Coordinates of C-alpha atoms in Angstrom, one line a residue:
M25 CA 0.3 -0.2 -0.1
T26 CA 1.4 3.6 -0.9
A27 CA 1.5 5.9 1.9
Q28 CA -1.3 8.2 2.8
P29 CA -0.7 12.3 3.1
E30 CA -0.9 13.8 6.3
F31 CA -4.3 14.7 7.5
P32 CA -4.5 18.4 9.5
S33 CA -7.2 17.0 12.6
A34 CA -6.2 20.5 14.2
R35 CA -9.4 21.7 12.0
F36 CA -11.7 20.1 15.2
T37 CA -10.3 21.8 17.7
G38 CA -12.7 23.7 20.3
D39 CA -16.1 23.3 21.9
A40 CA -19.1 22.5 19.9
N41 CA -22.2 24.1 20.3
P42 CA -24.5 23.1 23.3
Y43 CA -27.3 20.7 22.4
G44 CA -30.0 22.6 21.0
G45 CA -32.9 19.9 20.2
G46 CA -33.7 18.1 17.2
D47 CA -30.8 15.9 15.3
P48 CA -28.0 15.3 17.8
Y49 CA -25.6 14.5 14.5
A50 CA -27.1 17.5 12.8
D51 CA -23.9 19.6 13.9
Y52 CA -21.2 16.6 13.9
R53 CA -17.9 17.8 12.6
T54 CA -16.3 14.8 10.3
A55 CA -14.4 14.6 7.2
D56 CA -13.3 11.5 4.9
F57 CA -10.0 10.4 6.3
P58 CA -7.6 8.6 3.5
F59 CA -6.7 5.6 6.1
T60 CA -10.3 4.1 6.6
Q61 CA -10.1 1.7 3.7
Y62 CA -7.9 0.0 6.1
A63 CA -9.9 -2.9 8.3
N64 CA -10.2 -1.4 12.1
L65 CA -8.2 -3.2 14.1
A66 CA -10.1 -2.3 17.3
D67 CA -13.3 -4.4 16.3
R68 CA -14.6 -6.3 19.2
Q69 CA -15.6 -8.8 16.1
L70 CA -12.0 -9.3 15.9
G71 CA -11.2 -9.8 19.6
A72 CA -10.4 -6.7 20.6
G73 CA -10.7 -4.9 23.8
V74 CA -10.4 -1.8 26.5
I75 CA -8.5 -4.0 29.5
A76 CA -7.8 -1.3 31.7
A77 CA -8.5 2.4 32.8
N78 CA -7.4 4.6 35.1
D79 CA -10.9 6.2 35.8
E80 CA -14.3 5.5 34.0
F81 CA -16.4 7.2 36.6
F82 CA -19.1 8.9 34.2
A83 CA -19.2 6.5 31.4
Q84 CA -17.6 2.6 30.8
R85 CA -14.6 2.5 28.8
E86 CA -16.0 -0.6 27.0
N87 CA -17.9 1.8 25.0
L88 CA -15.2 3.0 23.3
L89 CA -15.2 -0.2 20.8
V90 CA -19.1 -0.6 20.5
P91 CA -19.7 -0.3 17.1
G92 CA -22.2 2.3 15.5
P93 CA -22.2 5.8 16.0
A94 CA -22.6 6.9 19.5
E95 CA -26.1 7.5 21.0
F96 CA -27.3 10.6 23.1
D97 CA -30.6 10.8 25.2
P98 CA -30.7 14.4 26.5
E99 CA -32.9 13.1 29.5
H100 CA -31.1 10.4 30.5
F101 CA -29.4 10.7 33.8
G102 CA -28.1 8.5 36.7
H103 CA -27.0 8.8 40.3
K104 CA -23.4 10.1 39.4
G105 CA -24.9 12.4 36.2
K106 CA -25.5 12.8 33.2
I107 CA -25.1 9.3 31.2
M108 CA -22.8 9.3 28.0
D109 CA -22.4 6.8 25.4
G110 CA -18.4 6.5 25.4
W111 CA -15.8 6.4 28.1
E112 CA -15.7 9.7 30.5
T113 CA -13.5 10.3 33.3
R114 CA -14.1 13.1 36.5
R115 CA -12.9 16.7 36.2
R116 CA -9.2 16.4 37.6
R117 CA -8.5 19.0 40.5
G118 CA -5.2 20.0 41.3
A119 CA -2.8 19.5 44.9
S120 CA -4.4 22.5 47.1
A121 CA -6.5 25.5 47.0
D122 CA -3.7 27.5 46.0
H123 CA -3.2 25.2 43.0
P124 CA -6.6 24.2 42.1
W125 CA -5.7 23.5 38.4
P126 CA -4.2 19.9 37.2
T127 CA -0.7 19.8 36.3
A128 CA 0.6 19.6 32.5
E129 CA 1.6 16.4 32.9
D130 CA -1.9 14.9 34.4
H131 CA -4.1 12.8 32.2
D132 CA -6.4 9.9 31.9
W133 CA -5.6 6.5 30.5
A134 CA -7.1 3.6 28.7
L135 CA -5.2 0.2 27.6
V136 CA -6.7 -1.2 24.5
R137 CA -5.8 -4.5 23.5
L138 CA -6.0 -5.1 19.2
G139 CA -8.5 -7.6 17.9
A140 CA -5.6 -8.8 15.1
P141 CA -1.8 -7.4 15.6
G142 CA -0.6 -5.0 12.6
V143 CA 0.5 -1.6 11.6
V144 CA -1.5 1.0 12.6
R145 CA -2.4 3.5 9.2
G146 CA -5.1 5.6 10.9
I147 CA -6.9 6.2 14.4
V148 CA -10.1 8.3 14.7
V149 CA -11.0 9.5 18.4
D150 CA -14.4 10.6 18.2
T151 CA -16.2 13.1 20.9
A152 CA -19.7 12.6 19.5
H153 CA -21.6 14.6 21.9
F154 CA -19.0 15.2 24.2
R155 CA -19.4 19.0 23.6
G156 CA -17.9 20.8 26.2
N157 CA -16.5 17.7 28.6
Y158 CA -14.0 16.6 26.0
P159 CA -10.4 16.3 26.4
Q160 CA -8.5 19.0 25.4
A161 CA -5.9 17.0 23.9
V162 CA -5.6 13.4 22.9
S163 CA -2.1 11.5 22.5
V164 CA -2.0 7.4 21.6
E165 CA 1.1 5.2 22.3
G166 CA 1.5 1.5 20.7
A167 CA 3.3 -1.5 22.2
S168 CA 4.4 -5.3 20.8
V169 CA 3.4 -8.0 23.1
P170 CA 3.4 -11.5 22.9
G171 CA 0.9 -13.8 24.6
S172 CA -1.9 -12.6 26.5
P173 CA -0.4 -9.5 29.2
S174 CA -2.4 -8.2 31.9
P175 CA -2.5 -4.8 32.4
E176 CA -0.2 -4.8 35.2
E177 CA 2.3 -6.0 32.8
L178 CA 1.4 -3.5 30.0
L179 CA 1.9 -0.8 32.7
S180 CA 4.9 -2.3 34.5
G181 CA 8.1 -0.3 33.1
D182 CA 9.2 -3.4 31.0
V183 CA 7.0 -2.5 28.3
K184 CA 8.3 -0.7 24.8
W185 CA 5.5 2.2 24.1
T186 CA 5.7 4.2 20.9
T187 CA 4.3 7.3 19.8
L188 CA 1.8 6.9 17.1
V189 CA -0.3 10.2 18.0
P190 CA 1.5 12.7 19.6
R191 CA -0.3 15.2 22.0
T192 CA -2.6 16.9 20.2
A193 CA -5.4 19.0 20.4
V194 CA -9.1 17.9 19.6
G195 CA -12.5 19.2 19.3
G196 CA -15.8 18.5 20.7
H197 CA -18.5 16.6 18.8
A198 CA -15.9 15.7 16.3
A199 CA -14.5 12.4 14.2
N200 CA -10.3 13.4 15.0
G201 CA -8.7 11.7 12.9
F202 CA -5.0 11.0 12.6
T203 CA -2.8 9.5 10.0
V204 CA 0.1 7.3 12.0
A205 CA 3.3 6.7 9.7
V206 CA 5.1 4.0 12.4
E207 CA 6.2 1.0 10.0
Q208 CA 5.7 -1.6 13.0
R209 CA 3.3 -4.3 14.4
F210 CA 1.3 -3.5 17.7
T211 CA -0.6 -5.6 19.7
H212 CA -2.2 -3.0 22.0
L213 CA -2.6 1.1 22.3
R214 CA -3.0 3.2 25.6
V215 CA -5.0 6.2 24.8
N216 CA -4.4 9.3 27.0
Q217 CA -6.8 12.1 27.1
H218 CA -5.3 15.7 28.7
P219 CA -6.3 16.3 31.4
D220 CA -9.3 14.5 31.7
G221 CA -13.0 14.2 29.8
G222 CA -15.0 12.2 27.7
I223 CA -14.2 10.1 24.1
A224 CA -17.3 8.2 22.6
R225 CA -15.7 5.9 19.9
L226 CA -12.3 4.7 19.2
R227 CA -11.4 3.2 15.5
V228 CA -7.8 2.1 14.9
H229 CA -7.2 1.4 11.4
G230 CA -4.6 -0.6 9.4
E231 CA -3.1 -4.2 7.9
V232 CA -3.0 -6.9 9.6
V233 CA -0.2 -8.7 10.1
P234 CA -0.2 -12.2 11.3
D235 CA 2.4 -14.6 13.4
P236 CA 3.6 -16.8 10.5
K237 CA 4.5 -19.6 13.6
W238 CA 0.7 -19.6 14.2
L239 CA -0.2 -20.1 10.8
E240 CA 2.4 -22.5 10.0
V241 CA 1.3 -24.6 13.1
L242 CA -2.9 -24.4 11.7
G243 CA -1.7 -25.9 8.0
T244 CA -4.8 -25.2 6.6
F245 CA -6.7 -22.1 7.1
D246 CA -8.5 -19.5 5.5
V247 CA -6.2 -17.7 3.9
V248 CA -8.3 -14.7 2.8
A249 CA -9.5 -13.9 6.6
L250 CA -9.3 -10.8 8.2
E251 CA -7.5 -12.4 10.8
N252 CA -5.0 -13.8 9.1
G253 CA -3.9 -11.4 7.4
G254 CA -6.2 -11.0 3.9
Q255 CA -7.3 -7.6 2.7
A256 CA -10.4 -6.7 0.3
E257 CA -8.3 -4.3 -1.6
D258 CA -11.0 -2.9 -3.8
A259 CA -15.0 -3.4 -4.8
S260 CA -17.2 -2.4 -7.5
N261 CA -19.7 -1.2 -5.1
L262 CA -20.0 -0.2 -1.3
F263 CA -23.6 1.1 -1.6
Y264 CA -25.2 -0.7 1.4
S265 CA -22.0 -1.9 3.3
P266 CA -18.3 -2.5 3.1
A267 CA -16.4 -5.1 1.3
T268 CA -14.5 -5.9 4.4
N269 CA -17.2 -7.5 6.0
T270 CA -17.2 -10.8 3.8
I271 CA -13.9 -11.8 5.6
Q272 CA -14.6 -11.0 9.1
P273 CA -14.7 -13.7 11.8
G274 CA -17.6 -15.9 12.2
R275 CA -20.7 -15.7 10.0
S276 CA -23.0 -12.9 9.2
R277 CA -25.4 -12.4 12.4
K278 CA -27.7 -10.0 10.6
M279 CA -28.3 -8.4 6.5
D280 CA -26.1 -6.0 7.1
D281 CA -23.2 -8.1 8.6
G282 CA -22.2 -9.1 4.9
W283 CA -21.7 -7.0 1.6
E284 CA -24.6 -5.8 -0.6
T285 CA -24.8 -3.6 -3.4
R286 CA -27.2 -1.4 -5.1
R287 CA -29.7 -2.4 -7.6
R288 CA -28.2 -2.8 -11.1
R289 CA -30.0 -1.4 -13.9
D290 CA -27.0 -2.5 -16.6
Q291 CA -25.8 -5.5 -18.2
G292 CA -22.4 -5.5 -15.8
N293 CA -21.8 -7.1 -12.4
D294 CA -20.6 -6.3 -9.3
W295 CA -16.9 -7.7 -7.6
I296 CA -14.6 -7.5 -4.7
R297 CA -10.6 -8.0 -4.6
Y298 CA -8.7 -9.2 -2.4
R299 CA -5.2 -9.4 -1.3
L300 CA -4.5 -13.3 0.6
A301 CA -2.4 -13.6 3.8
A302 CA 0.6 -14.2 1.2
Q303 CA 1.1 -16.3 -1.7
S304 CA -1.3 -19.7 -1.2
Q305 CA -2.2 -22.8 -2.2
I306 CA -5.9 -23.0 -2.3
R307 CA -7.8 -26.3 -1.7
A308 CA -11.4 -25.6 -0.9
L309 CA -13.7 -22.4 -0.6
E310 CA -16.9 -21.2 0.6
I311 CA -19.5 -18.5 -0.3
D312 CA -21.9 -18.0 2.1
T313 CA -25.5 -15.5 1.7
A314 CA -26.5 -15.6 5.2
Y315 CA -29.4 -13.4 5.9
L316 CA -29.1 -12.6 2.2
K317 CA -32.6 -13.7 1.4
G318 CA -34.4 -11.2 -1.4
N319 CA -31.1 -9.7 -2.5
S320 CA -28.7 -12.2 -2.4
A321 CA -26.0 -12.6 -5.3
G322 CA -27.7 -14.8 -8.1
W323 CA -24.4 -16.3 -9.5
A324 CA -21.0 -15.9 -8.6
S325 CA -17.8 -16.9 -9.9
V326 CA -13.8 -17.3 -8.2
S327 CA -11.0 -16.0 -9.3
V328 CA -7.2 -16.5 -8.5
R329 CA -4.1 -14.5 -9.6
D330 CA 0.0 -15.1 -8.7
G331 CA 1.3 -12.0 -8.2
E332 CA 0.4 -8.1 -8.8
D333 CA 0.5 -8.4 -12.7
G334 CA -0.6 -11.8 -13.0
A335 CA -3.1 -13.2 -15.2
W336 CA -6.6 -14.1 -13.3
T337 CA -7.7 -17.7 -13.8
E338 CA -11.0 -19.2 -13.0
I339 CA -11.1 -21.4 -10.0
L340 CA -15.0 -21.4 -9.6
P341 CA -16.9 -21.3 -12.7
R342 CA -20.0 -19.2 -12.7
T343 CA -22.6 -20.9 -9.8
R344 CA -25.9 -20.3 -9.1
L345 CA -26.2 -19.2 -5.4
Q346 CA -29.1 -20.2 -2.7
P347 CA -30.4 -17.3 -0.7
D348 CA -29.4 -17.7 3.0
T349 CA -27.7 -21.0 2.6
N350 CA -23.6 -21.3 2.8
H351 CA -22.0 -23.3 -0.5
R352 CA -19.0 -25.2 -0.1
F353 CA -16.7 -26.5 -3.0
V354 CA -13.8 -28.6 -3.2
L355 CA -11.3 -27.7 -6.2
P356 CA -10.4 -30.3 -8.4
T357 CA -6.9 -29.2 -8.2
P358 CA -4.8 -26.9 -6.0
A359 CA -5.0 -23.2 -7.1
V360 CA -1.8 -21.1 -6.2
G361 CA -2.1 -17.5 -5.8
T362 CA -1.4 -14.3 -4.2
H363 CA -5.3 -12.2 -5.3
A364 CA -8.5 -13.3 -5.1
R365 CA -11.6 -11.9 -6.7
V366 CA -15.3 -12.4 -6.4
D367 CA -17.5 -11.6 -8.9
I368 CA -21.2 -11.7 -8.4
F369 CA -24.1 -11.5 -11.0
P370 CA -25.7 -9.4 -11.7
D371 CA -25.5 -7.6 -8.2
G372 CA -27.0 -8.0 -4.7
G373 CA -24.3 -9.3 -2.0
I374 CA -22.6 -12.4 0.0
S375 CA -22.3 -12.5 3.5
R376 CA -18.6 -14.0 3.9
L377 CA -15.9 -15.5 1.4
R378 CA -13.9 -18.6 2.8
L379 CA -10.6 -19.4 0.7
F380 CA -9.0 -22.9 2.8
G381 CA -5.7 -23.8 1.8
S382 CA -2.4 -23.2 2.6
L383 CA 0.9 -20.8 2.4
T384 CA 3.4 -22.1 -0.3
Q385 CA 7.3 -22.2 0.9
S386 CA 7.7 -18.5 -0.7
G387 CA 4.5 -17.2 0.7
A388 CA 5.7 -18.6 4.2
S389 CA 9.1 -17.1 3.7
T390 CA 7.4 -13.2 2.9
L391 CA 5.3 -13.3 5.7
T392 CA 8.2 -14.3 8.0
A393 CA 10.2 -11.5 6.5
R394 CA 7.7 -9.1 7.0
H395 CA 7.3 -10.1 10.4
Q396 CA 10.7 -9.5 11.3
E397 CA 10.8 -6.5 9.3
L398 CA 8.1 -4.7 11.6
G399 CA 9.7 -5.6 15.0
T400 CA 8.7 -8.7 16.2

């Protein structure tokens, strides 16, 4: 992937107007960030979690990773005050009456375990509905720690933390986006808000970098799965839902948990192009249309190519699909490639694509070399 240009997040600094009724998102400030083409490494569906925070007096840390936009109910109050859909800490105070203000170093923090380790390309710190109670600034650090470390181990002082987003002023009721240019593989993030306040949502966009030793032990696995390093590189249409949904873990749980295109009125067809974990030998595949009943694709074909400039070779000819059904196919001969493409005819959608196989010797070597280059 080519490097993305720096994005000026500072445009959203300052308070938002107090809520005045009506649609709470009417005055929400956002932009099209260049890095959102990448998957969200902090997706709960991948296994991400907010494992600790120093304070969550007003609103719980787990809200940071809830899918979908934050909700706002102006009448919702509890014993501790206004109930917000986000992570919100109490107001910090100074040491004495003579110095009632927090110091420049005072801050609150939350530890986030990424659902899939990888290279972070961009981060969105969303302060939706935090209009006058958002942090003055935020910073984000990353660490790469094997296994399943506890919060105490991560905070022990033995872990190396790398700055991904330096301390930067942010705005209230806004999607504050930050391009990250650190070429390292991270497993955990530390999100800091200076000195205190609330953040509604955290999104961490990047490329999954799997552990080659784990994939080697697995032997046969889904070589296009997001958690194994697959990527949805491009698609003909993303009207209803993102193409990345098709390589998420597990089966689809509802209609918008798959990929669905708008209705075509021409003689063309829709498609998704994928990059595999590395060069692989594919031996079987699945196309699932779960929860797509009146809008599933009518037919589908699958092709692979080896290398960026390789020719596409069809491994599954155009085949009739049934609605709300998982279709399984064993290939007559294994197919070797680095990329795959699913074509659906004429439009509609699929919920999941699975390509089962194993890394070739070349693919395993490439993945191991990249893993080492990224400092792991």
